[in-house]
Each structure stands twice: as C-alpha cells, then as structure tokens.
Tab-separated table of C-alpha atoms and ligand atoms in Angstrom:
chain	number	residue	atom	x	y	z
A	1	MET	CA	20.377	14.806	29.203
A	2	THR	CA	20.232	12.989	25.926
A	3	LYS	CA	19.093	15.071	22.934
A	4	ARG	CA	16.056	13.983	20.969
A	5	ASN	CA	16.448	13.273	17.326
A	6	PRO	CA	15.598	16.818	16.069
A	7	HIS	CA	13.777	15.604	12.996
A	8	MET	CA	11.083	14.027	15.172
A	9	ALA	CA	9.836	17.430	15.989
A	10	ARG	CA	9.290	18.137	12.291
A	11	LEU	CA	6.685	15.344	12.050
A	12	SER	CA	3.183	16.521	12.031
A	13	ALA	CA	1.113	14.972	14.732
A	14	ASN	CA	-0.319	11.533	13.837
A	15	TYR	CA	-3.800	12.749	14.466
A	16	LEU	CA	-5.711	10.811	11.779
A	17	PHE	CA	-6.610	7.546	13.435
A	18	PRO	CA	-6.584	8.826	17.000
A	19	GLU	CA	-9.117	11.536	15.857
A	20	ILE	CA	-11.267	8.979	14.123
A	21	ASN	CA	-11.298	6.871	17.236
A	22	LEU	CA	-12.099	9.844	19.434
A	23	ARG	CA	-15.022	10.803	17.226
A	24	LYS	CA	-16.291	7.278	17.235
A	25	ARG	CA	-16.050	7.114	21.030
A	26	GLN	CA	-17.831	10.454	21.420
A	27	PHE	CA	-20.615	9.340	19.165
A	28	LEU	CA	-21.067	6.029	20.830
A	29	ALA	CA	-21.037	7.615	24.270
A	30	GLN	CA	-24.187	9.534	23.153
A	31	HIS	CA	-25.745	6.679	21.125
A	32	PRO	CA	-24.616	3.421	22.845
A	33	GLU	CA	-27.325	1.447	21.040
A	34	VAL	CA	-25.806	2.175	17.585
A	35	HIS	CA	-23.777	-0.502	15.680
A	36	LEU	CA	-21.189	1.346	13.759
A	37	ILE	CA	-19.831	-0.158	10.618
A	38	SER	CA	-16.443	0.671	9.373
A	39	LEU	CA	-15.802	1.187	5.674
A	40	GLY	CA	-12.516	2.814	6.502
A	41	ILE	CA	-10.414	-0.143	7.461
A	42	GLY	CA	-6.955	-0.385	5.689
A	43	ASP	CA	-6.422	-3.852	7.137
A	44	THR	CA	-7.643	-7.151	5.719
A	45	THR	CA	-10.593	-8.816	7.551
A	46	GLU	CA	-11.054	-12.312	6.143
A	47	PRO	CA	-9.189	-15.396	7.447
A	48	ILE	CA	-6.072	-16.708	5.788
A	49	PRO	CA	-7.261	-19.563	3.437
A	50	PRO	CA	-6.730	-23.229	4.675
A	51	PHE	CA	-3.913	-24.470	2.439
A	52	ILE	CA	-1.757	-21.419	3.337
A	53	THR	CA	-2.726	-21.700	7.012
A	54	ARG	CA	-1.676	-25.354	7.036
A	55	ALA	CA	1.691	-24.359	5.568
A	56	LEU	CA	2.178	-21.797	8.428
A	57	THR	CA	1.216	-24.421	11.009
A	58	GLU	CA	3.502	-26.986	9.588
A	59	GLY	CA	6.368	-24.389	9.339
A	60	ALA	CA	5.915	-23.734	13.062
A	61	ALA	CA	5.642	-27.443	13.932
A	62	LYS	CA	8.871	-28.196	12.089
A	63	LEU	CA	10.747	-25.865	14.404
A	64	GLY	CA	9.817	-28.012	17.322
A	65	THR	CA	11.790	-30.992	15.883
A	66	ARG	CA	15.547	-31.561	15.784
A	67	GLU	CA	15.505	-32.476	12.078
A	68	GLY	CA	13.254	-29.626	11.068
A	69	TYR	CA	14.613	-26.826	13.207
A	70	THR	CA	16.247	-23.871	11.528
A	71	GLY	CA	17.654	-20.666	12.927
A	72	TYR	CA	18.788	-17.637	10.943
A	73	GLY	CA	18.034	-18.056	7.346
A	74	PRO	CA	19.940	-17.013	4.192
A	75	GLU	CA	20.567	-13.228	4.058
A	76	GLN	CA	18.259	-12.417	1.119
A	77	GLY	CA	15.621	-14.981	2.161
A	78	GLU	CA	14.841	-18.539	1.179
A	79	GLN	CA	16.142	-19.051	-2.408
A	80	SER	CA	13.150	-21.091	-3.375
A	81	LEU	CA	10.736	-18.332	-2.288
A	82	ARG	CA	12.758	-15.820	-4.278
A	83	GLU	CA	12.537	-18.068	-7.305
A	84	GLN	CA	8.814	-18.478	-6.847
A	85	ILE	CA	8.396	-14.657	-6.653
A	86	ALA	CA	10.515	-14.222	-9.763
A	87	SER	CA	8.380	-16.668	-11.740
A	88	LYS	CA	4.868	-16.189	-10.345
A	89	ILE	CA	4.818	-12.470	-9.622
A	90	TYR	CA	7.292	-11.199	-12.272
A	91	GLN	CA	7.074	-13.949	-14.974
A	92	ASN	CA	10.867	-14.085	-14.824
A	93	LYS	CA	11.153	-10.428	-15.922
A	94	VAL	CA	13.146	-9.989	-12.673
A	95	PRO	CA	15.899	-12.572	-11.660
A	96	ALA	CA	15.575	-14.132	-8.266
A	97	GLU	CA	19.054	-12.683	-7.483
A	98	ASP	CA	17.568	-9.189	-7.419
A	99	ILE	CA	14.865	-10.068	-4.904
A	100	PHE	CA	15.234	-9.561	-1.093
A	101	ILE	CA	12.622	-11.183	1.184
A	102	SER	CA	11.580	-8.968	4.065
A	103	ASP	CA	9.085	-8.522	6.886
A	104	GLY	CA	6.888	-6.225	4.759
A	105	ALA	CA	6.763	-3.238	2.538
A	106	LYS	CA	6.555	-0.620	5.419
A	107	CYS	CA	9.688	-1.931	6.990
A	108	ASP	CA	11.469	-1.902	3.632
A	109	LEU	CA	10.302	1.659	3.049
A	110	GLY	CA	12.102	2.643	6.383
A	111	ARG	CA	15.169	0.918	5.325
A	112	VAL	CA	15.290	1.990	1.750
A	113	GLN	CA	15.510	5.586	2.998
A	114	MET	CA	18.870	4.753	4.493
A	115	LEU	CA	20.356	4.182	1.159
A	116	PHE	CA	20.136	7.784	0.135
A	117	GLY	CA	20.932	9.755	3.323
A	118	ASN	CA	19.377	13.038	4.389
A	119	GLU	CA	20.499	15.221	1.528
A	120	ALA	CA	18.295	13.433	-0.883
A	121	SER	CA	15.314	15.357	-2.185
A	122	ILE	CA	12.050	13.325	-2.750
A	123	ALA	CA	8.838	13.720	-4.736
A	124	VAL	CA	5.666	12.135	-3.382
A	125	GLN	CA	2.170	11.752	-4.800
A	126	ASP	CA	-0.386	13.916	-2.975
A	127	PRO	CA	-2.468	12.153	-1.612
A	128	ALA	CA	-0.247	9.320	-0.553
A	129	TYR	CA	0.457	6.565	2.096
A	130	PRO	CA	1.836	8.733	4.856
A	131	VAL	CA	4.929	6.575	5.493
A	132	TYR	CA	6.816	8.010	2.395
A	133	ILE	CA	6.870	11.528	3.971
A	134	ASP	CA	7.075	10.674	7.649
A	135	GLY	CA	9.754	8.097	7.207
A	136	SER	CA	11.769	10.487	5.091
A	137	ILE	CA	11.358	13.240	7.683
A	138	ILE	CA	12.621	10.934	10.491
A	139	GLN	CA	15.729	10.367	8.355
A	140	GLY	CA	16.380	14.179	8.140
A	141	ILE	CA	15.230	14.702	4.543
A	142	LYS	CA	14.149	18.304	3.976
A	143	THR	CA	13.230	18.613	0.401
A	144	ILE	CA	9.844	17.084	-0.251
A	145	VAL	CA	8.076	17.916	-3.423
A	146	PRO	CA	4.343	17.072	-3.641
A	147	MET	CA	2.924	15.586	-6.881
A	148	PRO	CA	-0.729	16.579	-6.880
A	149	CYS	CA	-2.982	13.783	-8.106
A	150	ASN	CA	-6.640	14.411	-8.663
A	151	PRO	CA	-9.562	13.825	-11.035
A	152	GLU	CA	-8.470	16.757	-13.185
A	153	ASN	CA	-5.197	15.040	-14.095
A	154	ASN	CA	-6.610	11.469	-13.887
A	155	PHE	CA	-4.564	10.991	-10.695
A	156	PHE	CA	-1.245	11.097	-12.586
A	157	PRO	CA	1.208	13.937	-11.694
A	158	CYS	CA	1.870	16.593	-14.252
A	159	LEU	CA	5.548	15.754	-14.908
A	160	GLU	CA	6.213	18.764	-16.973
A	161	ALA	CA	5.607	21.053	-13.964
A	162	LEU	CA	7.640	18.793	-11.534
A	163	SER	CA	11.087	19.815	-10.404
A	164	ARG	CA	13.923	17.302	-10.305
A	165	THR	CA	14.317	15.139	-7.119
A	166	ASP	CA	16.668	12.371	-6.250
A	167	LEU	CA	13.767	9.942	-5.383
A	168	ILE	CA	10.228	9.603	-6.777
A	169	TYR	CA	7.838	7.655	-4.493
A	170	PHE	CA	5.138	6.160	-6.707
A	171	CYS	CA	2.308	3.833	-5.489
A	172	SER	CA	0.174	1.953	-8.016
A	173	PRO	CA	-2.543	0.990	-7.448
A	174	ASN	CA	-2.605	3.957	-5.132
A	175	ASN	CA	-3.593	4.106	-1.463
A	176	PRO	CA	-5.802	6.076	-0.866
A	177	THR	CA	-7.189	6.950	-4.400
A	178	GLY	CA	-7.525	3.311	-5.623
A	179	VAL	CA	-6.384	4.440	-9.080
A	180	ALA	CA	-3.733	2.495	-10.919
A	181	ALA	CA	-1.287	3.817	-13.475
A	182	THR	CA	-1.415	2.659	-17.092
A	183	LYS	CA	1.641	1.429	-19.014
A	184	THR	CA	1.884	4.681	-20.966
A	185	GLN	CA	1.871	6.680	-17.562
A	186	LEU	CA	4.665	4.371	-16.175
A	187	GLN	CA	6.600	4.703	-19.318
A	188	GLN	CA	6.383	8.512	-18.919
A	189	LEU	CA	7.534	8.281	-15.352
A	190	ILE	CA	10.526	6.159	-16.247
A	191	SER	CA	11.526	8.581	-19.059
A	192	PHE	CA	11.212	11.417	-16.603
A	193	ALA	CA	13.376	9.609	-14.013
A	194	LYS	CA	15.968	8.838	-16.680
A	195	ALA	CA	16.103	12.394	-17.960
A	196	ASN	CA	16.537	13.612	-14.404
A	197	ARG	CA	18.835	10.722	-13.196
A	198	SER	CA	16.262	10.088	-10.407
A	199	ILE	CA	15.349	6.762	-8.733
A	200	ILE	CA	11.775	5.587	-8.477
A	201	ILE	CA	10.595	3.836	-5.341
A	202	PHE	CA	7.730	1.884	-6.680
A	203	ASP	CA	5.269	0.558	-4.121
A	204	SER	CA	3.275	-2.358	-5.592
A	205	ALA	CA	1.524	-3.501	-2.305
A	206	TYR	CA	-1.818	-3.550	-4.079
A	207	ALA	CA	-0.759	-4.882	-7.564
A	208	HIS	CA	-2.603	-8.111	-6.930
A	209	TYR	CA	-5.994	-6.263	-7.072
A	210	ILE	CA	-5.426	-5.029	-10.693
A	211	GLN	CA	-8.178	-6.458	-12.783
A	212	ASP	CA	-7.538	-4.850	-16.179
A	213	PRO	CA	-5.002	-7.099	-18.055
A	214	SER	CA	-3.608	-4.101	-19.847
A	215	MET	CA	-2.555	-2.461	-16.581
A	216	PRO	CA	1.031	-3.125	-15.347
A	217	LYS	CA	1.240	-4.903	-12.032
A	218	SER	CA	4.993	-4.123	-11.720
A	219	ILE	CA	7.155	-1.215	-12.930
A	220	PHE	CA	9.451	-3.966	-14.311
A	221	GLU	CA	6.909	-4.721	-16.952
A	222	ILE	CA	8.131	-1.496	-18.570
A	223	ASP	CA	11.352	-1.255	-20.567
A	224	GLY	CA	14.096	0.708	-18.903
A	225	ALA	CA	12.718	0.336	-15.382
A	226	GLN	CA	15.708	-1.739	-14.359
A	227	GLU	CA	18.026	1.304	-14.505
A	228	VAL	CA	15.791	3.657	-12.584
A	229	ALA	CA	13.525	1.788	-10.118
A	230	ILE	CA	13.336	-0.169	-6.945
A	231	GLU	CA	10.012	-2.066	-6.296
A	232	LEU	CA	8.574	-2.920	-2.886
A	233	GLY	CA	6.098	-5.734	-2.743
A	234	SER	CA	3.936	-7.350	0.010
A	235	PHE	CA	1.969	-10.422	0.818
A	236	SER	CA	-0.131	-8.417	3.299
A	237	LYS	CA	-3.051	-7.592	1.045
A	238	ILE	CA	-2.560	-10.638	-1.225
A	239	ALA	CA	-3.151	-13.293	1.438
A	240	GLY	CA	-4.230	-11.510	4.665
A	241	PHE	CA	-0.565	-11.564	5.908
A	242	THR	CA	-0.796	-8.110	7.539
A	243	GLY	CA	-0.093	-9.698	10.877
A	244	VAL	CA	2.017	-12.604	9.563
A	245	ARG	CA	4.440	-10.084	7.982
A	246	LEU	CA	6.111	-10.958	4.638
A	247	GLY	CA	7.147	-8.876	1.632
A	248	TRP	CA	10.090	-8.352	-0.697
A	249	SER	CA	12.065	-5.708	-2.559
A	250	VAL	CA	13.549	-5.808	-6.043
A	251	VAL	CA	16.686	-3.904	-6.440
A	252	PRO	CA	18.013	-4.445	-9.940
A	253	GLU	CA	21.684	-5.116	-10.643
A	254	ALA	CA	21.573	-2.350	-13.258
A	255	LEU	CA	20.516	0.347	-10.857
A	256	LYS	CA	23.454	2.717	-9.994
A	257	PHE	CA	24.179	5.805	-7.950
A	258	ASP	CA	25.576	8.799	-9.666
A	259	ASP	CA	29.138	7.687	-9.013
A	260	GLY	CA	28.444	4.462	-10.917
A	261	SER	CA	28.373	2.300	-7.688
A	262	SER	CA	25.795	-0.398	-7.231
A	263	VAL	CA	22.547	0.387	-5.363
A	264	LYS	CA	21.936	-3.356	-4.983
A	265	ALA	CA	25.356	-3.826	-3.195
A	266	ASP	CA	24.477	-1.085	-0.700
A	267	TRP	CA	20.970	-2.546	-0.189
A	268	LYS	CA	22.492	-5.900	0.611
A	269	ARG	CA	24.776	-4.168	3.168
A	270	VAL	CA	21.845	-2.311	4.729
A	271	MET	CA	19.653	-5.397	4.878
A	272	SER	CA	22.377	-7.693	6.360
A	273	THR	CA	23.339	-4.991	8.914
A	274	ILE	CA	19.986	-4.012	10.432
A	275	PHE	CA	17.642	-6.851	9.368
A	276	ASN	CA	17.990	-10.549	10.219
A	277	GLY	CA	15.564	-12.004	7.752
A	278	ALA	CA	11.808	-12.618	7.504
A	279	SER	CA	10.405	-15.250	9.915
A	280	ASN	CA	11.010	-18.720	8.639
A	281	ILE	CA	7.314	-19.528	9.401
A	282	SER	CA	6.121	-16.588	7.259
A	283	GLN	CA	8.329	-17.726	4.421
A	284	CYS	CA	6.681	-21.183	4.634
A	285	GLY	CA	3.375	-19.352	4.118
A	286	GLY	CA	4.789	-17.364	1.228
A	287	GLN	CA	5.883	-20.452	-0.508
A	288	ALA	CA	2.405	-21.946	-0.096
A	289	ILE	CA	0.874	-18.771	-1.518
A	290	LEU	CA	2.852	-19.121	-4.654
A	291	THR	CA	1.869	-22.710	-5.335
A	292	GLU	CA	-1.062	-23.437	-7.673
A	293	THR	CA	-3.354	-24.312	-4.831
A	294	GLY	CA	-2.302	-21.261	-2.711
A	295	TRP	CA	-2.642	-18.952	-5.694
A	296	LYS	CA	-6.220	-20.185	-6.366
A	297	GLU	CA	-6.950	-19.472	-2.645
A	298	VAL	CA	-5.594	-15.946	-2.747
A	299	GLU	CA	-7.325	-15.255	-6.125
A	300	ALA	CA	-10.664	-16.183	-4.345
A	301	LEU	CA	-9.848	-13.729	-1.488
A	302	THR	CA	-9.126	-10.909	-4.008
A	303	THR	CA	-12.279	-11.669	-5.923
A	304	PHE	CA	-14.246	-11.332	-2.557
A	305	TYR	CA	-12.769	-8.043	-1.741
A	306	MET	CA	-13.148	-6.722	-5.224
A	307	GLU	CA	-16.873	-7.760	-5.146
A	308	ASN	CA	-17.110	-5.602	-1.987
A	309	THR	CA	-15.516	-2.728	-3.888
A	310	ARG	CA	-17.964	-3.200	-6.805
A	311	LEU	CA	-20.935	-3.257	-4.554
A	312	ILE	CA	-19.901	0.006	-2.813
A	313	ARG	CA	-18.823	1.743	-6.076
A	314	ASP	CA	-22.014	0.808	-7.905
A	315	THR	CA	-24.462	1.576	-5.084
A	316	MET	CA	-22.835	4.915	-4.348
A	317	ARG	CA	-22.681	6.013	-8.004
A	318	ARG	CA	-26.377	5.124	-8.309
A	319	LEU	CA	-27.025	7.282	-5.313
A	320	GLY	CA	-25.265	10.177	-7.021
A	321	TYR	CA	-21.823	10.218	-5.322
A	322	GLU	CA	-18.746	11.005	-7.248
A	323	VAL	CA	-16.730	7.872	-6.836
A	324	PHE	CA	-13.108	7.309	-8.154
A	325	GLY	CA	-10.829	4.199	-8.036
A	326	GLY	CA	-11.947	0.780	-6.937
A	327	GLU	CA	-11.584	-0.792	-10.509
A	328	ASN	CA	-8.195	-2.108	-9.825
A	329	ALA	CA	-7.668	-1.590	-6.137
A	330	PRO	CA	-9.481	-2.186	-2.854
A	331	TYR	CA	-9.852	1.561	-2.273
A	332	LEU	CA	-12.632	3.985	-3.322
A	333	TRP	CA	-11.977	7.804	-3.264
A	334	VAL	CA	-15.243	9.740	-2.994
A	335	ARG	CA	-15.336	13.494	-3.668
A	336	PHE	CA	-17.499	16.029	-1.959
A	337	LYS	CA	-16.623	19.190	-3.868
A	338	GLY	CA	-16.265	22.309	-1.744
A	339	ARG	CA	-16.507	20.445	1.527
A	340	HIS	CA	-14.004	19.518	4.194
A	341	SER	CA	-13.268	15.822	4.523
A	342	TRP	CA	-13.661	15.838	8.335
A	343	ASP	CA	-17.155	17.315	7.871
A	344	VAL	CA	-18.119	14.551	5.463
A	345	PHE	CA	-16.550	11.940	7.813
A	346	GLN	CA	-18.874	13.354	10.623
A	347	GLU	CA	-21.909	13.339	8.377
A	348	PHE	CA	-21.420	9.635	7.460
A	349	LEU	CA	-20.869	8.802	11.160
A	350	GLU	CA	-24.062	10.611	12.289
A	351	LYS	CA	-26.276	9.900	9.390
A	352	PHE	CA	-25.432	6.367	8.290
A	353	HIS	CA	-23.499	5.209	11.361
A	354	VAL	CA	-20.654	4.422	8.926
A	355	VAL	CA	-16.975	5.135	9.661
A	356	THR	CA	-14.874	6.382	6.720
A	357	THR	CA	-11.370	7.793	6.497
A	358	PRO	CA	-11.036	11.492	5.852
A	359	GLY	CA	-9.010	12.218	2.717
A	360	ILE	CA	-7.048	15.096	4.292
A	361	GLY	CA	-5.151	12.492	6.395
A	362	PHE	CA	-3.346	11.502	3.110
A	363	GLY	CA	-2.311	15.010	1.979
A	364	PRO	CA	-3.758	18.346	1.087
A	365	GLU	CA	-5.228	17.107	-2.124
A	366	GLY	CA	-7.437	14.736	-0.094
A	367	GLU	CA	-9.365	17.696	1.487
A	368	SER	CA	-12.712	17.200	-0.082
A	369	PHE	CA	-12.525	13.385	-0.303
A	370	ILE	CA	-13.134	10.362	1.935
A	371	ARG	CA	-11.590	6.954	1.478
A	372	LEU	CA	-13.671	3.803	1.571
A	373	THR	CA	-12.198	0.361	1.529
A	374	ALA	CA	-13.228	-3.121	0.399
A	375	PHE	CA	-11.834	-4.658	3.521
A	376	GLY	CA	-14.854	-5.846	5.560
A	377	HIS	CA	-17.260	-8.748	6.023
A	378	ARG	CA	-19.950	-8.867	3.289
A	379	GLU	CA	-22.887	-8.488	5.599
A	380	ASN	CA	-21.379	-5.239	7.030
A	381	VAL	CA	-20.753	-3.835	3.581
A	382	LEU	CA	-24.332	-4.603	2.544
A	383	LEU	CA	-25.739	-3.104	5.793
A	384	ALA	CA	-23.686	0.024	5.466
A	385	LEU	CA	-25.013	0.375	1.745
A	386	ASP	CA	-28.668	-0.207	2.970
A	387	ARG	CA	-28.191	2.621	5.457
A	388	MET	CA	-26.878	4.997	2.778
A	389	ARG	CA	-29.800	3.997	0.517
A	390	ASP	CA	-32.386	4.636	3.245
A	391	GLY	CA	-30.705	7.618	4.848
A	392	LYS	CA	-29.729	9.676	1.954
A	393	THR	CA	-31.815	12.817	1.608
B	1	PLP	N1	2.351	0.439	1.104
B	1	PLP	C1	1.129	0.839	1.024
B	1	PLP	C2	0.714	1.776	0.033
B	1	PLP	C3	0.150	0.465	2.062
B	1	PLP	O1	-0.989	0.994	2.075
B	1	PLP	C4	0.624	-0.386	3.081
B	1	PLP	C5	-0.242	-0.886	4.155
B	1	PLP	O2	-1.320	-0.402	4.371
B	1	PLP	C6	1.958	-0.808	3.112
B	1	PLP	C7	2.821	-0.386	1.988
B	1	PLP	C8	2.525	-1.662	4.178
B	1	PLP	O3	2.612	-3.017	3.746
B	1	PLP	P1	3.156	-4.082	4.725
B	1	PLP	O4	2.059	-4.707	5.428
B	1	PLP	O5	3.778	-5.160	3.724
B	1	PLP	O6	4.209	-3.500	5.606
C-alpha cells in the first residue's frame, strides 16, 4: 500500500465550519420556522459591478473567436495587468517586474511555502487565518511560534519576547481581528526581521478596506521592506472575485536567501513549474477593476461593506458589547471576557438567531471572542441588529 503523507496526520481536524453547520442544522431541526441570519460569512455577498462584469463577459466571448483566442499566457501574467497593479495598487513603489499574477492569495500561500522547505521555522499571529499554519504543517514544517495578538498589546505582537524564526506571517488588516497595523508597527516588524535575517510573508488581502489614510496598505510603503518581505494580494475582497479567482504576489529583486541567492528567481521557478497562469478571463476582469471606471465601482462596493461594519460596530457598542476592529477591515472581533467562544456562538444562535464565527477557530487567543463580518445584504444586517437590540437582556 502507498503511505500517506505523514504530516497530514499532524493537522488538527478542520472542525470549525462543519461544527457551525452542524449546530445550525440541529437548531433548525428544532425550530424550522426560524430565519437564521449569518454575520459570520468570510465570503463576499454583493454582485460584481457592471463595468467589471462586462469585461469578464467580453474576455470570455473573445475566446470564441479565431482572432481573439489566446491559450497559455505569459508566465508572470499579462504585462499590462502587472503594470496596472504597480501603478494603481503600489503607486509605482513596486516595479511590474516583481509582480506575479496568480489565481488568489490562498493558492500563493501554498506555493510560497515551497520556497523554504520543511526545515524552516515560522511565526504566526494568534489569532490568524488558519492557512498559514495548516499549509506549513502539510509541507512538513515543525517549528511554529505563535505571536499572541490581543487587546492588551493592541493586537500587535510583543517582538521583544519573540524568538527568531525564518518566516514571519503577518496579515494586515487582520482576519479575524479586523485590526490593521500602523506604519510604526510595520517599521518595527521590518527592523525585527532585518535583525534576525527573517523573511516576512505579508498578507494584504484586505488592504483595500483601510480607511485611515495614515495606515499603510502595503508593507512596501515602509523603507527597507524590499529586503525582507514578500506580499500576497488578492482581488477577491476588492471586487467580489472570490469565485472568479485572481490575485498577485510581489517578490522583490532585492530579497535574498542566506546564501545570497535570489528568492525571486526561485519563485519564478516554482510558479512556472506548478502553476500555469491565472485564467485569461479573470485577468480581463482585473484589468477592468484597475481602470478609472472599475476602481469607482469597487470603491462603492467597499463603502457598502464598510457601512455594514459601521452599523454593526456602532449598534453593538451602544448595546454594551466590547467590539474591536472594523475601522479598517470588514471584520469585527467581539470579546466576551471569561467565556468560551462556542458558548457565545450558541447564545447568539439561540437568542438572536444570528450565526457568528467562534474566535477559537482562529487560534487559542480567540477563545473568548466571536468574529462578525461585514459581508451580507443590508437588510439582513439590519434585521440581525434589530434582533440584538430587542433580545438583549
Ligand atoms: N488571506 C486572508 C487573510 C483571507 O482571509 C483570505 C480569504 O478569506 C485569503 C487570503 C484568500 O484569498 P483568495 O481568495 O485570494 O485566495
């Protein structure tokens, strides 16, 4: 018989969403008349705006003509899209040559881990998007150092207490806490990485939600990042492209391994070996997003979701809840001191008929929190808040 990858057995069971669904099913079996509302969705809910949809449709139609048909694209993605990303997303602080178009940040996370092998040690924010840890475990990585992020340290890890690791995963704005790092904090992180000769894997999937102009939307806004960081970006939450699939990575020319060799050269090799390019249709959509008209459309989408966030945040604070995040991200992190997050989940389900996400699913620091998200139709958000207002004892 063929042996299983032994690292798979080290993964903790992926119980979070199956358990949420089970509890929902059990509740609905007893109360079939109830209309449950989810404030726990990590997926976009609003349609892709018309100008961008048209570009996707036209991109598909072109493939049905002899003149318009294209097959495999350039290895790093369409040059014009890379240039648009360099100018629109990075204000040319990053050259187009360092940008690689992909099928999304999650897929890039999996591939990035191949650059470093299974001897690498990693540090990860706690709580965090589970892919950083699970993806690393699948690759055989053993040393995983948590970086606790909580209200007491303003959700920024205590770097003085942190041991050296080869990689530091950092997500800002963070999923699930909804807190974004300041320029000063990212400067500290970069200095720490430089002093320790570590590489930062910076996940900027939610950067478009940053409202405060003083907050960095990219690690490359900070001097010195080019020598220590890789950034992973995504169109998923910018434009409702979670199903379309389009993202990018930035691997700077200046980034080196300890033997002086180029990380970018290896990344090119990994990408061209096990990835065959993002869909040409998605890339047409991406090009449309980054035009003036497309950008206006996605700004309106973000404004819509951030209004949801504001409504939830303000209402819940007024009701006395301890709410964090949500100023620069579509996520809210609500604390229930001394309680287990699954108990709070159950209470919201039974009392308000509202589905949330228990914080413990994102790491031990999430134990007394639940995550709420801005992704949802407005009428559902308002109805959920009405229920909390009426039902709170
Ligand atoms: N990074 C974070 C922090 C996320 O929350 C998500 C999706 O929820 C992703 C990456 C995945 O992005 P993509 O859809 O581009 O794969």
